[in-house]
Amino acid sequence: MGKFYISTPIYYVNDNPHLGHAYCTILADFFARYHRLKGDETFFLTGTDEHGQKVQKTAEKEGLSPKELADKVVLRYKELWSKLDISYNDFIRTTDDRHTKGVLKILDKMVEKGDIYKGSYEGPYCVSCESFFPEKDIVDGKCPDFGHPVTVLKEESYFFRLSKYEKPLLDFYSSNPDFVLPQGRMNEVKSFVEGGLKDLSITRTSIHWGIKFSEDEKHVLYVWLDALSNYITALGFGSEKDDLFKKFWPCDIHLIGKDILRFHAVYWPAFLMSAGLPLPKHIFGHGWWMKDQSKMSKSLGNVVDPNPLIEEFSSDVLRYFLLREKPIGTDGSFSDEGFIDRLNADLANDLGNLTSRLLALLEQQFQGKVSEGDGSLKETALKQLEEYHKAMENFAPKEALEIVWSFISTLNKHLVEREPWAKPRTKESEDTLSEVARALRLISLQIAPAMPHAAGTIVKSLGFAPSTFKTFSWDEKQETRAYRISNLFPRIDKKEYFKELESKKDKTVEQGKKENNENHEQKTISIDYFRTIELKAGKIIHAERVPKSNKLIKLIVDFGSENRQIVAGIGKKYSPEELVGKTCPFVFNLEPAKLMGVESNGMILAGNLDGEPILLQFLEEVPPGSKIT
Ligand code: ME8
């Protein structure tokens, strides 16, 4: 029996959770459950990253304080984790007192080491990524990672001597070649460090929402130093009650998305070296879920909400799909069709059929009795179990589940070959069915980290005592009594499902049209016709009155790929000053026109109140140029 500590990233609270966040948390839960089943003392940490400019800005937009926003979004995370049966041991919030205390303690140690000094920083800074980028990486004023606009920031700042750790980090990577996983990512990290490390600015005076640097309180800590420390502050580092820290640190695996590898594999180990603390054993950078060829992310507006999928198909099904569908290290594309296909093939057909067929035969022929069996499947079962353990130790969920499914298919074949239905109530039939039942008990154990509900139901229906649900071994002693259960994973008729989905959509459109007709007696237009009108979000970056007009305002609008001049008749209601910085919807493909001699290349959309135009705003931040559909 060993110890196992696994963490997820702590998620930003400026967004509601989406399928990508669910994926990483399900992965971590999968490994945590596996280690608990193996008998390891396990600690599984998740939580939320609540400080920094990104959260502060979103809160301002929503008219909330940053803490109010955090409290609201944290609830959404916790609700989703509960629906997904996430068995975390602790949920850390960076606004927790225990976290602040721990972070300041780490910083004290870095100061003691002489690694912190005061200077000033100037450089391109991306607010969305909360990160400075080297000048050479900025293309057209946009950050290299996501193409967000960057601004040049100059301010007094405290620095961390990251450059001092260039050599120690490279030495560490050489002696721990599997520190970063999958292996290919280790090379990315190495080359980044070999390219040279500059000292890191770790405080800001321009940001107020964060942990204050105790040595100079007008400085707020860099959000990544604050955030990364969660992995030890949650264990009580820096407090009197630090037994968990003593027991579980260093962490076995920080599971993260590949987007934040540099922070975890370069900065975090350097901070820890400076603070004189041991380094984590592995950093695993998993691949992304994509939608429409892009990484699923709120700012691109292509996120999949896991909630309807859980409600329609259950948490077990969604968990299984995400773990099984793509290799952990690479990217995969989410589609409803792929989801239904996987459910039907693996769950309804392979596992579901095996279970229901077996339980039915046991009941029909032996009143459910599962006897000792003849041991004919034991060797195959134990062999695949060994392979499964290897895959699990290598952090390879897809491969581990493939091994189990290959065994399921062996069992289905075994039944077909032995035809127990053709030899009712014979010793041969009894042996065959009992043997398959014992194999299925083992399978349940192996799938329990992915599908805890289904696994528990199968073991119970086979009549095995809950106590046997803890040992990864071939249980041959117990005689049990199985009973039939209803279909575990009903097959989804794909055609029907998509027809229903379409008809739901059509109904909404029809309803909308009907209401439109009834209310306004207007002609309807087809969706294809509507699609000819290009609507886009644009950010107003400049506004001034058109001379001699009290109504017209000339706007310069950022659409991501270009800035456009658009004239709007909103000057009676709005002043130019209050328009700058607002993101509004525009008609993008309107033919150019001149209004009082000023060219206009598009039109702002507005509502109407007593004859005055009222501008429209988005509920969440959308990037300039994003399509409105
Ligand atoms: O980066 N596919 O938080 P975050 C797969 N607060 N996984 C995805 C994904 C996608 N499309 N999108 C997000 C932060 N993720 C920081 C972390 S840790 C000290 C601080 C997952 O809310 C993935 O695991 O942006 C990624 O690393 C994480 O969500 C980022 O969450």
XYZ file of C-alpha atoms and ligand atoms in Angstrom:
660
model
C 0.000 0.000 0.000
C 1.451 3.312 -1.059
C 0.546 6.971 -1.201
C -0.771 8.874 -4.162
C -1.313 12.600 -4.580
C -2.906 13.935 -7.772
C -4.043 17.452 -8.648
C -5.959 19.236 -11.409
C -5.246 22.830 -12.379
C -7.230 25.285 -10.323
C -9.722 26.748 -12.762
C -10.344 30.435 -13.411
C -13.621 31.753 -12.119
C -14.268 34.169 -14.963
C -16.001 31.376 -16.869
C -18.450 28.618 -16.212
C -16.953 25.143 -16.506
C -17.112 23.454 -19.903
C -16.279 20.022 -21.283
C -12.518 20.766 -21.297
C -12.511 21.458 -17.553
C -14.666 18.396 -16.982
C -12.187 16.308 -18.965
C -9.154 17.123 -16.840
C -11.103 16.648 -13.618
C -12.526 13.307 -14.782
C -9.007 12.149 -15.688
C -7.773 13.027 -12.213
C -10.779 11.366 -10.603
C -10.172 8.249 -12.678
C -6.598 7.901 -11.403
C -7.558 8.803 -7.839
C -10.282 6.148 -7.776
C -7.909 3.584 -9.216
C -5.317 4.235 -6.533
C -7.928 4.097 -3.794
C -9.095 0.728 -5.141
C -5.522 -0.472 -5.072
C -5.436 0.480 -1.422
C -3.154 3.499 -1.775
C -3.700 6.364 0.585
C -4.879 8.914 -1.931
C -5.215 12.675 -1.963
C -7.007 14.319 -4.863
C -6.993 18.098 -5.052
C -8.916 20.480 -7.254
C -10.054 24.066 -6.835
C -10.330 27.529 -8.303
C -7.977 30.332 -9.302
C -9.735 33.491 -8.210
C -7.265 36.384 -8.326
C -5.884 38.518 -11.125
C -6.918 40.944 -13.771
C -9.019 38.549 -15.807
C -11.357 37.833 -12.897
C -11.355 41.482 -11.822
C -12.404 42.613 -15.322
C -15.166 40.048 -15.731
C -16.526 40.950 -12.311
C -16.570 44.643 -13.231
C -18.506 43.837 -16.386
C -21.040 41.814 -14.447
C -21.414 44.515 -11.821
C -20.110 42.232 -9.083
C -17.119 42.322 -6.778
C -14.446 39.764 -7.761
C -15.269 37.716 -4.662
C -18.986 37.735 -5.491
C -18.200 36.537 -8.999
C -15.918 33.829 -7.599
C -18.558 32.650 -5.122
C -21.075 32.376 -7.946
C -18.812 30.456 -10.326
C -17.371 28.181 -7.626
C -20.909 26.913 -7.054
C -21.189 25.975 -10.730
C -17.908 24.040 -10.504
C -18.951 22.256 -7.349
C -22.370 21.395 -8.804
C -20.772 19.966 -11.921
C -18.226 17.972 -9.941
C -20.988 16.518 -7.850
C -23.027 15.558 -10.955
C -19.901 13.939 -12.403
C -19.156 11.992 -9.197
C -15.799 13.668 -8.739
C -14.323 12.308 -5.532
C -11.947 15.134 -4.642
C -10.494 15.240 -1.141
C -10.156 19.000 -1.040
C -11.271 21.996 -3.031
C -8.874 24.895 -2.627
C -9.834 28.464 -3.446
C -7.061 31.010 -3.807
C -9.193 33.418 -1.764
C -9.005 31.030 1.218
C -7.050 32.438 4.168
C -5.058 29.232 4.424
C -3.885 29.804 0.860
C -2.778 33.406 1.418
C -0.782 32.398 4.484
C 0.938 29.593 2.640
C 1.792 31.734 -0.388
C 3.386 34.405 1.799
C 5.414 31.732 3.542
C 6.769 30.469 0.215
C 7.605 34.007 -0.755
C 9.416 34.573 2.564
C 11.609 31.621 1.738
C 12.348 32.963 -1.722
C 13.230 36.359 -0.221
C 15.498 34.690 2.376
C 17.272 32.924 -0.442
C 18.029 36.316 -2.034
C 15.972 35.458 -5.121
C 13.637 38.463 -5.079
C 14.700 42.007 -6.066
C 13.009 45.256 -7.053
C 13.144 46.606 -10.605
C 10.798 47.825 -13.264
C 9.222 45.992 -16.076
C 8.102 47.076 -19.492
C 6.787 44.735 -22.111
C 3.834 43.402 -24.062
C 1.261 42.014 -21.673
C -1.776 39.933 -22.528
C -4.587 40.533 -20.086
C -6.486 37.425 -21.146
C -3.500 35.124 -20.607
C -2.292 37.119 -17.569
C 1.129 36.902 -19.043
C 3.949 39.015 -20.413
C 5.252 37.790 -23.753
C 8.647 38.393 -25.372
C 8.512 41.132 -28.016
C 9.638 38.672 -30.683
C 6.539 36.500 -30.182
C 4.020 39.298 -30.736
C 2.436 39.317 -34.188
C 0.254 42.277 -35.219
C -0.182 43.338 -31.613
C -1.608 39.926 -30.674
C -0.409 37.350 -28.154
C 1.182 34.215 -29.667
C -1.008 31.712 -27.805
C -4.519 32.852 -28.595
C -4.246 36.032 -30.667
C -5.614 38.258 -27.908
C -4.618 41.924 -28.172
C -1.604 42.850 -26.015
C -0.784 46.169 -24.377
C 2.604 47.478 -23.310
C 2.833 47.600 -19.559
C 5.502 49.392 -17.568
C 5.564 49.359 -13.828
C 7.693 48.982 -10.750
C 7.916 45.306 -10.041
C 9.646 42.740 -7.876
C 11.506 40.098 -9.808
C 12.295 36.468 -9.186
C 15.775 35.360 -10.251
C 14.496 32.738 -12.647
C 17.692 32.990 -14.722
C 19.644 31.590 -11.764
C 17.661 28.344 -12.076
C 18.336 27.726 -15.759
C 21.172 25.288 -15.083
C 19.599 23.584 -12.024
C 16.409 23.027 -14.050
C 18.276 21.513 -16.985
C 20.208 19.274 -14.585
C 16.975 18.241 -12.955
C 15.358 17.387 -16.305
C 18.400 15.289 -17.250
C 18.250 13.231 -14.095
C 14.425 12.978 -14.226
C 13.650 12.369 -17.899
C 10.050 11.425 -17.167
C 9.350 14.542 -15.109
C 7.204 15.890 -17.943
C 4.797 13.497 -19.603
C 4.008 12.527 -22.288
C 7.668 12.211 -23.191
C 7.510 14.485 -26.252
C 6.521 17.401 -24.081
C 9.707 17.043 -22.015
C 11.652 18.106 -25.109
C 9.469 21.183 -25.598
C 10.173 22.232 -22.039
C 13.900 21.569 -22.295
C 14.274 23.624 -25.451
C 12.361 26.460 -23.861
C 14.797 26.536 -20.929
C 17.811 26.046 -23.181
C 16.654 29.133 -25.075
C 17.497 31.135 -21.934
C 15.443 32.174 -18.930
C 14.895 35.805 -18.022
C 14.067 36.887 -14.494
C 10.372 36.865 -13.875
C 8.307 39.827 -12.784
C 6.271 38.520 -9.861
C 4.368 41.560 -8.615
C 2.120 44.224 -10.116
C 1.140 47.627 -8.822
C -1.550 48.069 -11.475
C -3.625 45.139 -10.263
C -5.537 45.231 -7.006
C -7.331 41.930 -6.855
C -4.782 39.540 -5.424
C -2.508 38.708 -2.530
C -0.544 41.693 -1.268
C 3.233 41.306 -1.055
C 3.898 41.601 2.687
C 7.205 43.464 2.179
C 5.631 46.183 0.033
C 1.853 46.270 0.173
C 1.232 48.347 -2.915
C 2.397 45.305 -4.838
C 0.058 42.442 -5.606
C 1.475 39.021 -6.407
C 1.667 37.704 -9.924
C -1.299 35.427 -10.370
C 0.753 32.398 -11.429
C 2.966 32.469 -8.315
C -0.212 32.723 -6.274
C -1.987 29.977 -8.239
C 0.797 27.398 -8.474
C 1.321 27.507 -4.728
C -2.143 25.981 -4.220
C -0.638 22.530 -4.613
C 1.089 22.902 -1.257
C -1.037 25.463 0.572
C -3.960 23.024 0.352
C -1.828 20.523 2.256
C -1.294 23.012 5.048
C 2.141 24.258 4.031
C 2.967 27.332 6.077
C 0.534 26.516 8.874
C 0.850 24.609 12.129
C -1.347 21.848 10.747
C 0.882 20.618 7.981
C 0.556 16.837 8.443
C -0.889 16.444 4.957
C 2.037 18.344 3.508
C 4.440 16.095 5.348
C 2.565 13.015 4.216
C 1.765 13.776 0.567
C 4.328 16.234 -0.752
C 5.928 15.825 -3.289
C 2.902 15.323 -5.486
C 2.843 12.254 -7.714
C 1.262 14.003 -10.649
C 0.070 17.476 -11.520
C -2.419 16.813 -14.275
C -2.793 19.875 -16.490
C -3.680 20.871 -20.046
C -0.740 21.312 -22.403
C -1.590 25.042 -22.536
C -0.111 25.618 -19.105
C 2.883 23.326 -19.270
C 5.534 26.046 -19.130
C 4.148 27.411 -15.868
C 4.192 23.977 -14.257
C 7.376 22.524 -15.682
C 9.590 25.613 -15.527
C 8.289 28.265 -13.128
C 6.832 25.990 -10.478
C 9.970 23.820 -10.040
C 12.098 26.979 -9.976
C 9.893 28.508 -7.238
C 10.141 25.276 -5.268
C 13.922 25.068 -5.682
C 14.174 28.630 -4.429
C 11.945 27.858 -1.436
C 14.055 24.773 -0.703
C 11.183 22.339 -1.254
C 11.071 19.022 -3.126
C 9.741 19.013 -6.689
C 6.664 17.126 -7.908
C 7.293 13.727 -9.497
C 5.414 14.233 -12.766
C 3.721 16.964 -14.713
C 1.321 15.506 -17.248
C 0.190 17.820 -20.055
C -2.964 16.327 -21.541
C -4.316 17.176 -25.012
C -7.326 19.326 -25.789
C -10.879 18.693 -26.763
C -11.545 20.592 -29.924
C -14.767 21.654 -31.574
C -14.850 22.802 -35.179
C -11.058 22.466 -35.494
C -10.327 24.861 -32.621
C -9.546 24.332 -28.964
C -12.773 24.459 -27.063
C -12.717 27.706 -25.148
C -15.224 30.225 -23.971
C -13.547 33.095 -25.777
C -13.990 31.320 -29.123
C -17.594 30.517 -28.298
C -17.262 26.830 -29.239
C -17.632 25.171 -25.868
C -19.669 22.062 -25.161
C -21.678 22.199 -21.950
C -21.377 18.843 -20.163
C -24.625 19.320 -18.207
C -27.150 18.290 -20.903
C -25.024 15.245 -21.759
C -25.027 14.110 -18.136
C -28.766 14.681 -17.859
C -29.547 12.804 -21.064
C -27.023 9.955 -20.801
C -25.643 9.839 -17.195
C -22.326 10.806 -15.719
C -20.912 7.290 -16.237
C -21.451 7.486 -19.989
C -19.855 10.904 -20.363
C -16.901 9.896 -18.188
C -16.344 6.739 -20.190
C -16.558 8.544 -23.510
C -14.028 11.218 -22.549
C -11.551 8.713 -21.131
C -11.863 6.215 -23.967
C -12.333 8.309 -27.074
C -8.926 9.916 -27.501
C -5.396 9.249 -26.235
C -4.730 11.399 -23.198
C -1.792 13.250 -24.716
C -3.262 14.248 -28.062
C -6.133 16.438 -29.157
C -9.517 15.036 -30.057
C -12.622 16.439 -31.638
C -15.962 16.235 -29.909
C -19.035 15.333 -31.942
C -22.513 14.190 -30.921
C -22.310 11.453 -33.504
C -19.016 10.096 -32.152
C -20.512 10.175 -28.684
C -23.596 8.115 -29.630
C -21.504 5.666 -31.678
C -19.195 5.032 -28.739
C -22.097 4.578 -26.340
C -23.850 2.107 -28.634
C -20.779 0.085 -29.556
C -18.945 -0.207 -26.248
C -21.598 0.239 -23.611
C -24.931 -0.911 -25.034
C -23.492 -3.689 -27.208
C -20.321 -5.028 -25.602
C -20.687 -4.475 -21.870
C -24.473 -4.110 -21.678
C -25.192 -7.238 -23.703
C -22.641 -9.338 -21.860
C -24.144 -8.368 -18.515
C -27.783 -8.837 -19.423
C -27.234 -12.076 -21.281
C -25.194 -13.536 -18.427
C -27.647 -12.494 -15.708
C -30.593 -13.834 -17.703
C -28.948 -17.218 -18.261
C -27.871 -17.533 -14.633
C -31.405 -16.844 -13.494
C -33.105 -19.086 -16.061
C -30.864 -22.072 -15.498
C -29.565 -21.886 -11.912
C -31.859 -19.459 -10.051
C -28.948 -17.020 -10.131
C -26.410 -19.294 -8.461
C -22.777 -18.475 -9.286
C -20.577 -21.400 -8.335
C -16.845 -21.903 -8.227
C -16.370 -22.319 -11.997
C -13.681 -24.397 -13.661
C -10.903 -21.803 -13.678
C -10.803 -21.777 -17.482
C -10.821 -17.976 -17.728
C -8.558 -17.230 -14.802
C -5.285 -17.059 -16.697
C -6.601 -14.780 -19.449
C -8.246 -12.597 -16.831
C -5.076 -12.185 -14.789
C -2.962 -11.548 -17.853
C -5.161 -8.719 -19.096
C -5.278 -7.397 -15.514
C -1.512 -7.093 -15.510
C -1.594 -5.175 -18.803
C -4.329 -2.966 -17.404
C -2.251 -2.112 -14.324
C 0.679 -1.217 -16.575
C -1.469 1.135 -18.630
C -2.838 2.734 -15.462
C 0.640 3.253 -14.014
C 1.610 4.849 -17.342
C -1.324 7.266 -17.091
C -2.956 5.839 -20.207
C -6.732 5.616 -19.635
C -7.698 4.937 -23.248
C -5.274 2.026 -23.443
C -6.377 0.665 -20.044
C -10.014 0.686 -21.129
C -9.153 -0.876 -24.479
C -7.528 -3.759 -22.626
C -10.693 -4.274 -20.587
C -12.913 -4.064 -23.664
C -10.819 -6.574 -25.471
C -11.404 -8.925 -22.531
C -15.146 -8.177 -22.675
C -15.139 -9.193 -26.278
C -13.251 -12.398 -25.384
C -16.006 -13.179 -22.887
C -18.755 -12.532 -25.416
C -16.980 -14.906 -27.821
C -16.504 -17.454 -25.039
C -20.262 -17.521 -24.493
C -20.949 -17.887 -28.207
C -18.470 -20.760 -28.474
C -19.720 -22.601 -25.403
C -23.414 -21.956 -26.084
C -24.650 -22.396 -22.517
C -28.186 -21.626 -23.767
C -28.073 -24.857 -25.772
C -27.050 -26.938 -22.724
C -29.408 -25.789 -19.980
C -28.713 -26.766 -16.381
C -25.665 -28.898 -17.241
C -22.379 -28.798 -15.294
C -20.728 -27.374 -18.414
C -23.221 -24.529 -18.599
C -22.842 -23.866 -14.865
C -19.058 -23.665 -15.197
C -19.221 -21.417 -18.242
C -21.650 -18.973 -16.658
C -19.909 -18.941 -13.269
C -16.574 -18.396 -14.888
C -17.871 -15.465 -16.940
C -19.518 -14.047 -13.811
C -16.173 -14.088 -11.970
C -14.485 -12.471 -14.925
C -17.191 -9.831 -15.018
C -16.641 -9.097 -11.329
C -13.019 -8.347 -12.120
C -14.030 -6.228 -15.091
C -16.356 -4.201 -12.876
C -13.441 -3.440 -10.630
C -11.353 -2.377 -13.583
C -14.029 -0.073 -14.961
C -14.981 1.340 -11.574
C -12.555 4.300 -11.865
C -14.301 5.283 -15.102
C -17.892 4.320 -14.333
C -18.390 3.996 -10.592
C -22.193 3.573 -10.788
C -22.314 0.905 -13.484
C -19.443 -0.980 -11.858
C -21.177 -1.056 -8.469
C -24.473 -2.143 -10.038
C -22.883 -5.033 -11.918
C -20.983 -6.352 -8.901
C -24.131 -6.181 -6.787
C -26.225 -7.911 -9.437
C -23.661 -10.704 -9.553
C -24.232 -11.145 -5.852
C -20.643 -10.502 -4.722
C -20.245 -8.946 -1.310
C -19.103 -5.302 -1.314
C -15.959 -6.393 0.525
C -14.818 -8.313 -2.558
C -15.115 -5.121 -4.538
C -11.778 -3.973 -3.267
C -9.345 -6.586 -4.396
C -7.943 -6.801 -7.865
C -7.777 -10.583 -7.872
C -9.596 -13.599 -9.207
C -12.233 -14.408 -6.613
C -12.943 -18.105 -6.760
C -14.114 -18.901 -3.293
C -17.394 -17.204 -2.790
C -20.573 -18.771 -4.046
C -23.081 -16.039 -4.820
C -26.611 -15.458 -6.037
C -27.031 -13.158 -8.998
C -30.204 -11.349 -10.017
C -31.367 -9.675 -13.200
C -31.289 -5.921 -13.573
C -32.777 -3.613 -16.130
C -30.778 -2.694 -19.189
C -27.670 -0.810 -18.009
C -27.068 1.181 -21.189
C -30.072 1.370 -23.501
C -29.095 1.544 -27.153
C -29.662 4.922 -28.741
C -31.290 4.916 -32.136
C -29.009 7.400 -33.842
C -31.456 8.369 -36.579
C -34.245 8.903 -34.073
C -31.958 10.801 -31.734
C -30.823 13.259 -34.380
C -34.329 13.543 -35.761
C -35.545 14.458 -32.309
C -32.695 16.905 -31.845
C -33.513 18.535 -35.189
C -37.207 18.619 -34.454
C -36.481 20.264 -31.104
C -34.506 22.903 -32.986
C -37.179 23.231 -35.707
C -39.883 23.575 -33.101
C -38.002 26.456 -31.526
C -37.557 28.125 -34.908
C -41.220 27.481 -35.838
C -42.364 28.836 -32.531
C -40.252 31.939 -33.063
C -41.630 32.416 -36.573
C -45.189 31.927 -35.400
C -44.798 34.439 -32.635
C -43.203 36.841 -35.041
C -46.097 36.485 -37.479
C -48.734 36.755 -34.840
C -47.208 39.731 -33.186
C -46.092 41.712 -36.132
C -47.858 40.199 -39.105
C -44.498 40.209 -40.843
C -43.261 38.018 -43.647
C -40.839 35.377 -42.398
C -37.447 34.786 -43.931
C -35.633 31.489 -44.319
C -32.652 30.637 -42.155
C -30.499 30.584 -45.305
C -31.590 34.100 -46.118
C -30.835 35.192 -42.580
C -27.368 33.684 -42.903
C -26.528 36.036 -45.745
C -26.408 38.817 -43.180
C -23.006 38.781 -41.512
C -23.246 39.834 -37.895
C -20.080 40.302 -35.853
C -18.960 41.542 -32.469
C -16.787 44.648 -32.722
C -14.909 46.541 -30.044
C -15.160 50.337 -30.259
C -11.619 51.634 -29.921
C -12.247 55.261 -30.886
C -15.328 57.519 -31.067
C -15.840 61.166 -32.042
C -18.769 63.342 -33.068
C -19.319 64.003 -36.750
C -18.948 67.803 -37.067
C -22.237 69.706 -37.289
C -24.325 66.703 -36.321
C -25.791 66.123 -32.878
C -26.812 62.609 -33.811
C -23.934 61.028 -35.721
C -20.836 59.541 -34.097
C -17.873 58.256 -36.068
C -16.592 54.999 -34.593
C -13.394 53.054 -35.216
C -14.256 49.451 -34.535
C -11.848 46.557 -33.982
C -13.063 43.343 -35.686
C -9.992 41.291 -34.841
C -8.653 41.035 -38.388
C -9.249 44.711 -39.247
C -10.359 48.072 -37.875
C -13.327 49.719 -39.615
C -14.887 53.148 -39.632
C -18.604 53.033 -38.930
C -20.948 55.989 -38.473
C -23.802 55.544 -36.020
C -26.822 57.686 -35.226
C -26.520 57.320 -31.488
C -25.074 60.703 -30.529
C -28.169 62.022 -28.743
C -28.191 59.138 -26.326
C -24.459 58.405 -25.937
C -21.293 60.482 -25.644
C -18.157 59.315 -27.504
C -16.334 58.776 -24.174
C -18.795 56.213 -22.898
C -18.634 54.214 -26.116
C -14.905 53.549 -26.188
C -14.061 50.048 -24.935
C -17.576 48.662 -25.498
C -18.061 45.504 -27.555
C -21.316 45.592 -29.527
C -22.988 43.687 -32.361
C -22.590 45.070 -35.914
C -23.843 44.248 -39.389
C -20.531 43.557 -41.078
C -21.457 43.127 -44.762
C -23.601 46.202 -45.290
C -22.676 48.110 -48.418
C -20.584 51.232 -47.705
C -22.495 54.491 -47.386
C -21.718 58.142 -46.665
C -23.473 59.915 -43.840
C -22.945 63.700 -43.860
C -19.948 63.098 -46.058
C -18.323 60.537 -43.711
C -17.841 57.008 -44.980
C -19.443 54.189 -43.023
C -18.624 50.509 -43.500
C -21.188 48.673 -41.446
C -23.938 49.328 -38.938
C -24.212 49.094 -35.188
C -27.298 47.250 -33.891
C -29.469 48.862 -31.252
C -32.760 48.452 -29.463
C -35.284 51.226 -29.153
C -36.656 53.024 -26.116
C -39.044 55.918 -26.716
C -37.480 56.496 -30.105
C -33.909 56.520 -28.739
C -31.393 53.819 -29.777
C -30.271 51.586 -26.922
C -27.034 49.700 -27.491
C -26.762 45.952 -27.015
C -24.079 44.267 -24.924
C -22.908 40.667 -24.548
C -23.387 38.894 -21.248
C -19.836 37.523 -21.392
C -16.725 38.895 -22.994
C -16.445 37.890 -26.662
C -13.373 38.601 -28.776
C -13.620 41.295 -31.456
C -14.577 39.795 -34.790
C -16.420 36.787 -33.387
C -19.455 35.829 -35.430
C -22.977 36.306 -34.153
C -25.134 33.415 -35.217
O -5.313 27.863 -16.853
N -9.694 20.627 -23.690
O -7.295 27.844 -15.662
P -8.393 27.516 -16.790
C -9.155 19.987 -22.643
N -6.128 29.012 -13.645
N -8.908 20.582 -21.470
C -9.221 21.860 -21.341
C -9.789 22.606 -22.405
C -10.037 21.924 -23.630
N -10.579 22.503 -24.673
N -9.989 23.858 -21.960
C -9.571 23.899 -20.663
C -5.960 28.043 -15.841
N -9.107 22.702 -20.294
C -5.243 28.450 -14.569
C -4.537 27.240 -14.000
S -3.086 26.010 -12.157
C -2.039 26.474 -10.953
C -3.742 27.489 -12.759
C -8.566 22.301 -18.973
O -9.715 27.758 -16.168
C -7.078 22.004 -19.086
O -6.741 21.086 -18.076
O -8.061 28.213 -18.049
C -6.454 23.355 -18.821
O -5.116 23.277 -18.362
C -7.356 23.893 -17.740
O -8.672 23.422 -18.098
C -7.273 25.406 -17.738
O -8.265 25.942 -16.962
